[in-house]
XYZ file of C-alpha atoms in Angstrom:
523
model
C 90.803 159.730 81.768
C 89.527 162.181 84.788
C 89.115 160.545 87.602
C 89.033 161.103 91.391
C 89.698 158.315 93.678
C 88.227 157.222 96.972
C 90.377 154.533 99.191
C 89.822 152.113 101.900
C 92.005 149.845 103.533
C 91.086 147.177 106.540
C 92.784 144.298 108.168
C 91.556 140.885 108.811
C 94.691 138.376 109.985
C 97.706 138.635 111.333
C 100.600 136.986 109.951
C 104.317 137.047 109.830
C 105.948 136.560 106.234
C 105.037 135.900 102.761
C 106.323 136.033 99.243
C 105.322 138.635 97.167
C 103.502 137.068 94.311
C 100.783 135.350 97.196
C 98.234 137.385 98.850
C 97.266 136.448 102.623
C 94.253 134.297 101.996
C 96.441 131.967 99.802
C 99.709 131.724 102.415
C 96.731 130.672 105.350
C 95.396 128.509 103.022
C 98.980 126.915 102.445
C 99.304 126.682 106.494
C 96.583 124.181 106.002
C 97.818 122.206 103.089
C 101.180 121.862 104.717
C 99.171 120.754 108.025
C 97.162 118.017 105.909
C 100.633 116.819 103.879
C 102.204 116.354 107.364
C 98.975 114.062 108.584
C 99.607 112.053 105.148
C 103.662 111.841 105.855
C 102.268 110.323 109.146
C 100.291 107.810 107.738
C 102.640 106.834 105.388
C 105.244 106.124 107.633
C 102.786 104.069 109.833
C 101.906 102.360 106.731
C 105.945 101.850 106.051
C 106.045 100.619 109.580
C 103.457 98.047 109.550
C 105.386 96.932 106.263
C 108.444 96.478 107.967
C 106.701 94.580 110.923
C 104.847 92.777 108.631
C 108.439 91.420 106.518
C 110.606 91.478 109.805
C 107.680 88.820 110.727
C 108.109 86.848 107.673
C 111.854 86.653 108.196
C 111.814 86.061 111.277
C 109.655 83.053 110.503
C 111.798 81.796 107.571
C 114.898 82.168 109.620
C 113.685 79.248 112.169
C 112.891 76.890 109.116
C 116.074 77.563 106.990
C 118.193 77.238 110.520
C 116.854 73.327 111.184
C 116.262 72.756 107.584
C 120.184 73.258 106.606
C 121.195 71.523 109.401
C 120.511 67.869 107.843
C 118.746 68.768 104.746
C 118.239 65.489 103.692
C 116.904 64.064 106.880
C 114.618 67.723 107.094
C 113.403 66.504 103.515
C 112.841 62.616 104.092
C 109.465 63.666 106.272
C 107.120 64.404 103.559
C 105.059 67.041 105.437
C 108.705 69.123 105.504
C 108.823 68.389 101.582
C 105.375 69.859 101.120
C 106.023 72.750 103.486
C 109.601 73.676 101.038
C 107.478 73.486 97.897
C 104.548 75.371 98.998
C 106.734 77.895 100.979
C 108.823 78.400 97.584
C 105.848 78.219 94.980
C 103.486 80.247 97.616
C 104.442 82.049 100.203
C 107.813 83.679 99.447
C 105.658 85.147 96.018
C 103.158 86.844 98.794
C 106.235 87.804 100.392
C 107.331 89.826 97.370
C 104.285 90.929 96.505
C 104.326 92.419 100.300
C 108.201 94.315 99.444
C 106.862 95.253 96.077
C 103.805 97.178 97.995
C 104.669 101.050 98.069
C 102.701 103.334 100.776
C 104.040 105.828 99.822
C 101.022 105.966 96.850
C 98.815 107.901 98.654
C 101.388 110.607 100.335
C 102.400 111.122 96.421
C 98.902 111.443 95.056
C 98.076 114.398 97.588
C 101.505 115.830 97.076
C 100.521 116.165 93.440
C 97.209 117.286 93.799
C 98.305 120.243 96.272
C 101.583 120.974 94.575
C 100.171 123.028 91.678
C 99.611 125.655 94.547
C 102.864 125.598 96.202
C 105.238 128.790 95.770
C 107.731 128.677 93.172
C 111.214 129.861 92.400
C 109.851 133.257 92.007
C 107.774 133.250 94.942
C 110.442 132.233 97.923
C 113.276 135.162 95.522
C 110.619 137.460 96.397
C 109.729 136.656 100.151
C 114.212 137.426 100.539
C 113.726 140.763 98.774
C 110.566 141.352 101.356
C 112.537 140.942 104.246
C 115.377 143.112 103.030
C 113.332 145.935 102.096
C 111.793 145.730 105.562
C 115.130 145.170 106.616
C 116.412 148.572 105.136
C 113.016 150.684 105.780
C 112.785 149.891 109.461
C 116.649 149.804 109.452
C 116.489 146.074 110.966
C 119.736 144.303 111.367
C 120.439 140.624 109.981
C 120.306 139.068 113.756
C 117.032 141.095 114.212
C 115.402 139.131 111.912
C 117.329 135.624 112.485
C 116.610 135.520 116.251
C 112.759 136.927 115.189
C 113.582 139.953 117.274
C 110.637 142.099 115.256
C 108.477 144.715 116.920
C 104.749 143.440 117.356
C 105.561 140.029 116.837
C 103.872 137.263 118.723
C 105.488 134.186 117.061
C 109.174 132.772 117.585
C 110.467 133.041 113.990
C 114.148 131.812 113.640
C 116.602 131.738 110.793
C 119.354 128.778 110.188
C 122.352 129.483 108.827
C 121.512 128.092 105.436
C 118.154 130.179 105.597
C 120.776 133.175 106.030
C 123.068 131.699 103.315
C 120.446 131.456 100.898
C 119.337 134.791 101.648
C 122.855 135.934 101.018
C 122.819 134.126 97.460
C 119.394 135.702 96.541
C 120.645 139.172 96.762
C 124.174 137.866 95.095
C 122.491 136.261 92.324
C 120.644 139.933 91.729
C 124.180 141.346 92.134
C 122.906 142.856 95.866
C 126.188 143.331 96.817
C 125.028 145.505 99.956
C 122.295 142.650 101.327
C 124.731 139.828 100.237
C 127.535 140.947 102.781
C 124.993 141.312 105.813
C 123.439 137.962 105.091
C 126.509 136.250 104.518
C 127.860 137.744 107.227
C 125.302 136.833 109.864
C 125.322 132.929 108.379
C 129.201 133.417 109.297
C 128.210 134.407 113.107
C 126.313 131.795 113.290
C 128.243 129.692 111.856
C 130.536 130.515 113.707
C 128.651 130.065 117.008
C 128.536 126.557 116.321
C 125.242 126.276 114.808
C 124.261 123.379 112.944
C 124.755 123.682 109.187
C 124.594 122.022 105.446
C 126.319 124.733 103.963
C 130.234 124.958 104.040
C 132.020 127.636 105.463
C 134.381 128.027 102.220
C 131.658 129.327 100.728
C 130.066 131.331 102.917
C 133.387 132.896 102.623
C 133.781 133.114 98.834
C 130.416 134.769 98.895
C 131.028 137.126 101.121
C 134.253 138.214 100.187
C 133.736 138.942 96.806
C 130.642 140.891 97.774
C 132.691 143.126 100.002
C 135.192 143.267 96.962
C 132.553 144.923 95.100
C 131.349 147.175 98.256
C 135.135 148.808 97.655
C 136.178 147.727 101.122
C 139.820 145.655 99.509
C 141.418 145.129 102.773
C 138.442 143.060 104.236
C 138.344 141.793 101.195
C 141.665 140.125 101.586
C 140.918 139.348 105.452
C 137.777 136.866 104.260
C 139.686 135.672 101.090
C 142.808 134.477 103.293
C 140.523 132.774 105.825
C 139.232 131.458 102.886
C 142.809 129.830 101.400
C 143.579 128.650 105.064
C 140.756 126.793 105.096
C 140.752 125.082 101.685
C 143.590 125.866 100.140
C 143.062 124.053 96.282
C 139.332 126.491 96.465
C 139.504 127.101 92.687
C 138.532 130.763 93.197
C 140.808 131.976 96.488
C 143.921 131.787 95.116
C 143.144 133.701 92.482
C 141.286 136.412 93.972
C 143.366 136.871 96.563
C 146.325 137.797 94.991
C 144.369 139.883 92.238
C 143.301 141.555 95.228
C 146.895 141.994 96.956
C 147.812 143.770 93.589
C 144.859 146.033 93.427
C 145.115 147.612 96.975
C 148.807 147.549 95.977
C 148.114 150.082 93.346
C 145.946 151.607 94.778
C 148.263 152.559 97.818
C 150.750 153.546 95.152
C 148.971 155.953 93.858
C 147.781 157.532 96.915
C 151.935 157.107 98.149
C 151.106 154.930 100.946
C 153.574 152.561 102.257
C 151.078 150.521 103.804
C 147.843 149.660 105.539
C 146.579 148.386 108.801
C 145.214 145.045 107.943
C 141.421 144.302 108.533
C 140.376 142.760 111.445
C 138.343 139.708 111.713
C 135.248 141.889 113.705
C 131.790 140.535 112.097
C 130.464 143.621 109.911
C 127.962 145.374 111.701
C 124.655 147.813 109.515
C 126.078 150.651 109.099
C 129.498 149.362 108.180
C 128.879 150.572 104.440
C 126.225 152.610 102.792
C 123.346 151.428 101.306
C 123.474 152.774 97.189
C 120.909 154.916 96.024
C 118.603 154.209 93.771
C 115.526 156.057 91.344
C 113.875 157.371 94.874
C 115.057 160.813 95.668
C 113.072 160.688 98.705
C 114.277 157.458 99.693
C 115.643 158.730 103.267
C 112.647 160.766 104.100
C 109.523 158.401 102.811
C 111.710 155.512 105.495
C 112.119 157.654 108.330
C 108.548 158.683 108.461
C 107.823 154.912 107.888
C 109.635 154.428 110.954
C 108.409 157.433 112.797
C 110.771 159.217 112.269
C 110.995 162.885 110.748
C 106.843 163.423 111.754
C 105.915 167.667 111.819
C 103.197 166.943 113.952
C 103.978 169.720 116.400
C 101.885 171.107 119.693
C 100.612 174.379 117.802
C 99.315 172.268 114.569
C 97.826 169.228 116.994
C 96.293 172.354 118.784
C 94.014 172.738 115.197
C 92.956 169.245 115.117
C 88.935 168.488 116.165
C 87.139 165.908 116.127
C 82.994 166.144 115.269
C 79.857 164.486 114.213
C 79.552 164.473 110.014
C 76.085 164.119 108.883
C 77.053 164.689 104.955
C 75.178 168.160 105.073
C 72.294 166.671 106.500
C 71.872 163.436 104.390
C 69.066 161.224 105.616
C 70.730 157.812 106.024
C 73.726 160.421 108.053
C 71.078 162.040 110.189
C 70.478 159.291 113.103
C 74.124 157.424 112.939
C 76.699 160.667 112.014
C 80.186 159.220 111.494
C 82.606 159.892 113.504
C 84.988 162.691 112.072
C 88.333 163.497 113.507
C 91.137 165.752 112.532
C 94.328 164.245 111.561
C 96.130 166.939 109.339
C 95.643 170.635 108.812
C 96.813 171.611 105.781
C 96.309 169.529 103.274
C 93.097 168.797 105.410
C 93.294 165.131 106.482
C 90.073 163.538 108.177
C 89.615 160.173 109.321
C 86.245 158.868 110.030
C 85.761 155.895 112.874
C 83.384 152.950 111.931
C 83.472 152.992 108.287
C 83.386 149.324 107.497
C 82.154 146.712 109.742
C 83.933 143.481 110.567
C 80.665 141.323 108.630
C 81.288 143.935 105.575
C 84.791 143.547 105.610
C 84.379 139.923 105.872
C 82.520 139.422 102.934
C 84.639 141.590 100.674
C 87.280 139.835 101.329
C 85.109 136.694 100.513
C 84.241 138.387 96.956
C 88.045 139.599 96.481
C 90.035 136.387 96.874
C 89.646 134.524 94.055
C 90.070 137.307 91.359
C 93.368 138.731 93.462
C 96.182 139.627 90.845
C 99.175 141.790 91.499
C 98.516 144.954 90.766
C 100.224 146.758 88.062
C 100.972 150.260 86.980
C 101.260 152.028 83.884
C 104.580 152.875 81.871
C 104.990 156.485 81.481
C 106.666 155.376 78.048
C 104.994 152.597 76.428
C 100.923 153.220 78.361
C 101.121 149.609 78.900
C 100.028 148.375 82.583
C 102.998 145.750 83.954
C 104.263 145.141 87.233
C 106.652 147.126 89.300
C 108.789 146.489 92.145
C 107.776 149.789 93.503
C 104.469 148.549 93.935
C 103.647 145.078 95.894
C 100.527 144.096 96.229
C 97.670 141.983 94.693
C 94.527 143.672 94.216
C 90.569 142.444 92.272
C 87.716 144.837 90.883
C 84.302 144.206 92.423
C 81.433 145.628 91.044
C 78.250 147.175 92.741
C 75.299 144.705 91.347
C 77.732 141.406 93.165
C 76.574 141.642 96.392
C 74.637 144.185 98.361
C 77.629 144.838 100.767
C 79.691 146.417 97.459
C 76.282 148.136 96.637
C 76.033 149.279 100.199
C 79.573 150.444 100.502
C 79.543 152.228 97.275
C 76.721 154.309 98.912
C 78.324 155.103 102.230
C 81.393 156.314 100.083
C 78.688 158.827 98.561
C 77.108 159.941 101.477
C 80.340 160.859 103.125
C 82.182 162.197 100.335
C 79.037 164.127 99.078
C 80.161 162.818 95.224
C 78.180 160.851 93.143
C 79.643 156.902 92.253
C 77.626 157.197 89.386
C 80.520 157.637 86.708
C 83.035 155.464 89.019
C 85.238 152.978 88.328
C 84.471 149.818 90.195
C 85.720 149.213 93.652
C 88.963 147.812 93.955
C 90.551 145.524 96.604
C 93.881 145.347 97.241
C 95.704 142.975 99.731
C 99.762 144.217 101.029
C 101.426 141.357 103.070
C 104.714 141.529 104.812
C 106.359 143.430 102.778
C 103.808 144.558 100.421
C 104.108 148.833 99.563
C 103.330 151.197 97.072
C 106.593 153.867 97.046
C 105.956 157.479 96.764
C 103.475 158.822 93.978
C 100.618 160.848 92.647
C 97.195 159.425 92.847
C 95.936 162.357 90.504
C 97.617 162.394 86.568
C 100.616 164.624 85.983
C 99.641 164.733 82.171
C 96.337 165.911 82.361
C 95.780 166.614 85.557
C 92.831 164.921 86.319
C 90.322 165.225 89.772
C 90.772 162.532 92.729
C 89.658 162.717 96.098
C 91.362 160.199 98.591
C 89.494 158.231 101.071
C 91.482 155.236 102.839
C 89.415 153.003 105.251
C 92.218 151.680 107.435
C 93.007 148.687 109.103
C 95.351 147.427 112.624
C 98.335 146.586 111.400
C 100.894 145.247 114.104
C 104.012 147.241 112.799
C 104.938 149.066 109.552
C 102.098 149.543 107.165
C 101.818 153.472 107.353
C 100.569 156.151 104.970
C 103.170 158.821 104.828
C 103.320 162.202 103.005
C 107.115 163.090 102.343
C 106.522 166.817 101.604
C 104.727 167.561 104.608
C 106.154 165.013 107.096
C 103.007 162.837 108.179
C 102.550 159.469 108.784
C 99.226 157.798 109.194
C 98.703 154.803 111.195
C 96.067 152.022 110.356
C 93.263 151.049 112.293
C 90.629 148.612 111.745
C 87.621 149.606 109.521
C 88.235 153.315 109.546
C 88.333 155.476 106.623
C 90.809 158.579 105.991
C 90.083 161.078 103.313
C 91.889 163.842 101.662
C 91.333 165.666 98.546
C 94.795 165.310 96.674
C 93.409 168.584 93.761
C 92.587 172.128 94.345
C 89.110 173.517 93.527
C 90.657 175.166 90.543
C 91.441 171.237 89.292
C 95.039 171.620 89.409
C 96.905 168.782 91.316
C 98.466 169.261 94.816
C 101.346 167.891 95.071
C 102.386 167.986 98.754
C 99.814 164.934 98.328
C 102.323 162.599 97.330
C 102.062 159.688 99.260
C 103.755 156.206 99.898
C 101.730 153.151 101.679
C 105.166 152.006 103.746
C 106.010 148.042 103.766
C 104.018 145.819 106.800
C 106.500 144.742 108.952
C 104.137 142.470 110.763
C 100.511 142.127 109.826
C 98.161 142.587 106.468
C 96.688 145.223 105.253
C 93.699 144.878 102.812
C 92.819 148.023 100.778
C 90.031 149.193 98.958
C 89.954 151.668 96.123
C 87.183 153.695 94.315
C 88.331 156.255 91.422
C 85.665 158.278 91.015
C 85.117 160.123 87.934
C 84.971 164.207 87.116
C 82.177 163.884 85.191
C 78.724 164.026 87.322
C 80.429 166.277 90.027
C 79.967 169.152 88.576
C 77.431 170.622 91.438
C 78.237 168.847 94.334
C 82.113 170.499 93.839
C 81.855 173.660 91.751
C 85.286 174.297 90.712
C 87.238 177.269 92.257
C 87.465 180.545 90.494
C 91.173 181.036 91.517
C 94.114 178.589 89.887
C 94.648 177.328 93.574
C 91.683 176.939 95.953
């Protein structure tokens, strides 16, 4: 269908991690639940405590009578108030004493486990919070230690890993045959390890891990290294053996045929990024869209910043424009890239987010093949569809969107919200169709994000930063209607913060006078 689209994004929270599948409301939320579970594992062992003093009181009791009454039982016995004491103490009071063991306090911890458990993360949930952290990992070209010492740009929490965290990080991308992410996770749960950290995991098989993982990264000789510090360290492993001489005779052969003698052994040197290349993948851009994510690569230069302005946009003299102007300032030249200052406030932002939450889904896209929306792992994010007649603030915002753009919302699809956490992106692609090429204007109301989080344009080389409740806009087609497509754009992974979005695809139809097509193909 024809549609333009107009986009805003704002942030509300700052956070450091979550897993893909939960949006930021939901993993604050959780920080609350796990707050009021920790109050109820108090309680529960005060209540196991007052148990215990309560039976430790009974036997200590019990053990004064049994000590005199075994010592002459039958003289203990011949007073009759000591034979009415036994029975009553046997028929009685050692019942309420079992009755008192048989009590459980534990009741009420497991009721409010079960009542919050149904919104814990699942399997699928803590898989995708390790492939969040490597992808930031690989975008903003982060080493393992980085992240396991917390060492992040912007952040303001201490946020360390353990060496099983780092182990289990290893087996996610292992068990998704991540070959690449397995041997810098393994690796860094070895230097820990190997500091003398405290651990659960063994180091056999941090080693078995990690040496088959370089096995399949092609490097044989390290390989070998890991697998015979492996053997020397449990020699009946029911793997090592094996490998190890399967991998003796490959590099064997493959020294043969290149007519090498021999090779220098590896050395036992931790693996360092770099040490082997990252594959490649569907992306062609891949290297470009993460260097301008990182800042890298941007064609900003003197002469083009020299073209930028800033102004006062009244919407050609629009009446609810004409007092308050926005603020308009330059941030591209060609394609023209604007960003206008106080497009949302924090009350309007607040309530949208208010309206959003509980309808938040992760947002899908549609399969060139099959036309059937699913997910995608090249978009992360969860996103809901507010209409206008909900509240006044959507009604409201749906007007401002109007007044700046100078299109009608008429025809419009309804205004969609969309929520990236840590991790959260949307790689490189066309917001207009490639089909049927179909109008869209851009509009993105942006919010602070502490690191990552960018807009970039791989064609041209810009980047564009968030900040809090302003709006960027861009028209992504020509007059003419055909599509231009040095407007591809990626929304780069947050690093630290959350950035909330908001969409509105606005249709051809109605904007026929407000933007009279072009008389050339490309204008």
């Amino acid at each position: 269908k024809d549609t333009w689209v107009f986009r805003m994004l704002f942030q509300l929270h700052r956070i450091a991690f979550f897993p893909l599948n939960l949006l930021l409301g939901q993993m604050t939320d959780l920080i609350y639940t796990e707050k009021e579970l920790v109050q109820s594992l108090k309680e529960y062992i005060k209540a196991e405590e007052s148990k215990l003093d309560a039976v430790k009181s009974w036997a200590d009791k019990l053990d004064v009578v049994t000590r005199a009454s075994t010592l002459d039982p039958e003289g203990y016995l011949a007073h009759p108030v000591n034979a009415y004491k036994l029975m009553k103490r046997l028929n009685t009071e050692w019942s309420e004493l079992e009755s008192l063991v048989l009590q459980d306090p534990s009741d009420g911890f497991i009721s409010n486990m079960t009542v919050h458990r149904q919104y814990f993360p699942d399997q699928e949930d803590e898989k995708g919070a390790a492939k969040a952290l490597m992808r930031l990992q690989d975008t903003y070209k982060l080493d393992s230690e980085s992240f396991a010492r917390g060492k992040l740009p912007g952040m303001h929490h201490n946020a360390i890993l353990t060496v099983d965290d780092c182990y289990d990080m290893g087996k996610t991308a292992y068990n998704e045959a991540d070959y690449y992410h397995a041997v810098l996770w393994m690796q860094q749960a070895l230097r820990q390890m190997d500091a003398e950290e405290e651990h659960v995991v063994s180091k056999a098989d941090v080693l078995d891990y990690l040496s088959y993982s370089v096995y399949q990264m092609g490097d044989l000789p390290r390989a070998i290294e890991l697998t015979r510090r492996l053997v020397a360290i449990d020699s009946s492993h029911q793997r090592a053996g094996g490998n190890l001489r399967y991998f003796e005779k490959l590099l064997s052969k493959q020294l043969n045929e290149l007519n090498q003698e021999g090779q220098e052994p590896a050395t036992e040197e931790p693996i360092q990024l770099g040490t082997y290349k990252r594959p490649n993948d569907y992306l062609p851009e891949r290297e470009i869209y993460e260097a301008l994510c990182r800042g890298e690569g941007v064609k900003m230069t003197t002469e083009r910043r020299s073209r930028l302005y800033c102004r006062y946009h009244d919407g050609n003299r629009n009446p609810r424009l004409l007092l308050q102007p926005m603020k308009e300032e330059d941030e591209w030249d060609s394609p023209h890239i604007v960003r206008y200052l106080n497009a949302l406030s924090d009350q309007e932002i607040e309530k949208i987010k208010e309206l959003a939450k509980p309808r938040l889904a992760r947002a899908t896209v549609r399969d060139p093949i099959t036309g059937v929306l699913t997910t995608a792992n090249y978009r992360v994010s969860k996103s809901a569809w507010l209409e206008g007649e909900e509240d006044p603030v959507i009604e409201r915002v749906n007007q401002r969107i109007e007044d700046i753009t100078g299109l009608t919302t008429q025809t419009a699809e309804l205004l969609q919200i969309a929520n990236y956490g840590v991790g959260g992106q949307y790689e490189p692609h066309f917001d207009f169709s490639r089909v049927r090429v179909t109008s869209r204007r851009g509009l993105k109301c942006m919010s602070d994000v502490e690191a990552g989080g960018a807009t970039v344009f791989p064609d041209f080389g810009a980047a564009i930063y968030p900040k809090k409740g302003t709006a960027v806009f861009w028209y992504n087609l020509f007059r003419s209607g055909e599509g231009d497509y040095r407007t591809r754009h990626a929304a780069c992974p947050v690093l630290v913060g959350s950035k909330w979005v908001s969409n509105k695809w606005i249709h051809e139809r109605g904007q026929e006078f407000r933007r009279p097509c072009g008389l050339t193909e490309v204008d």
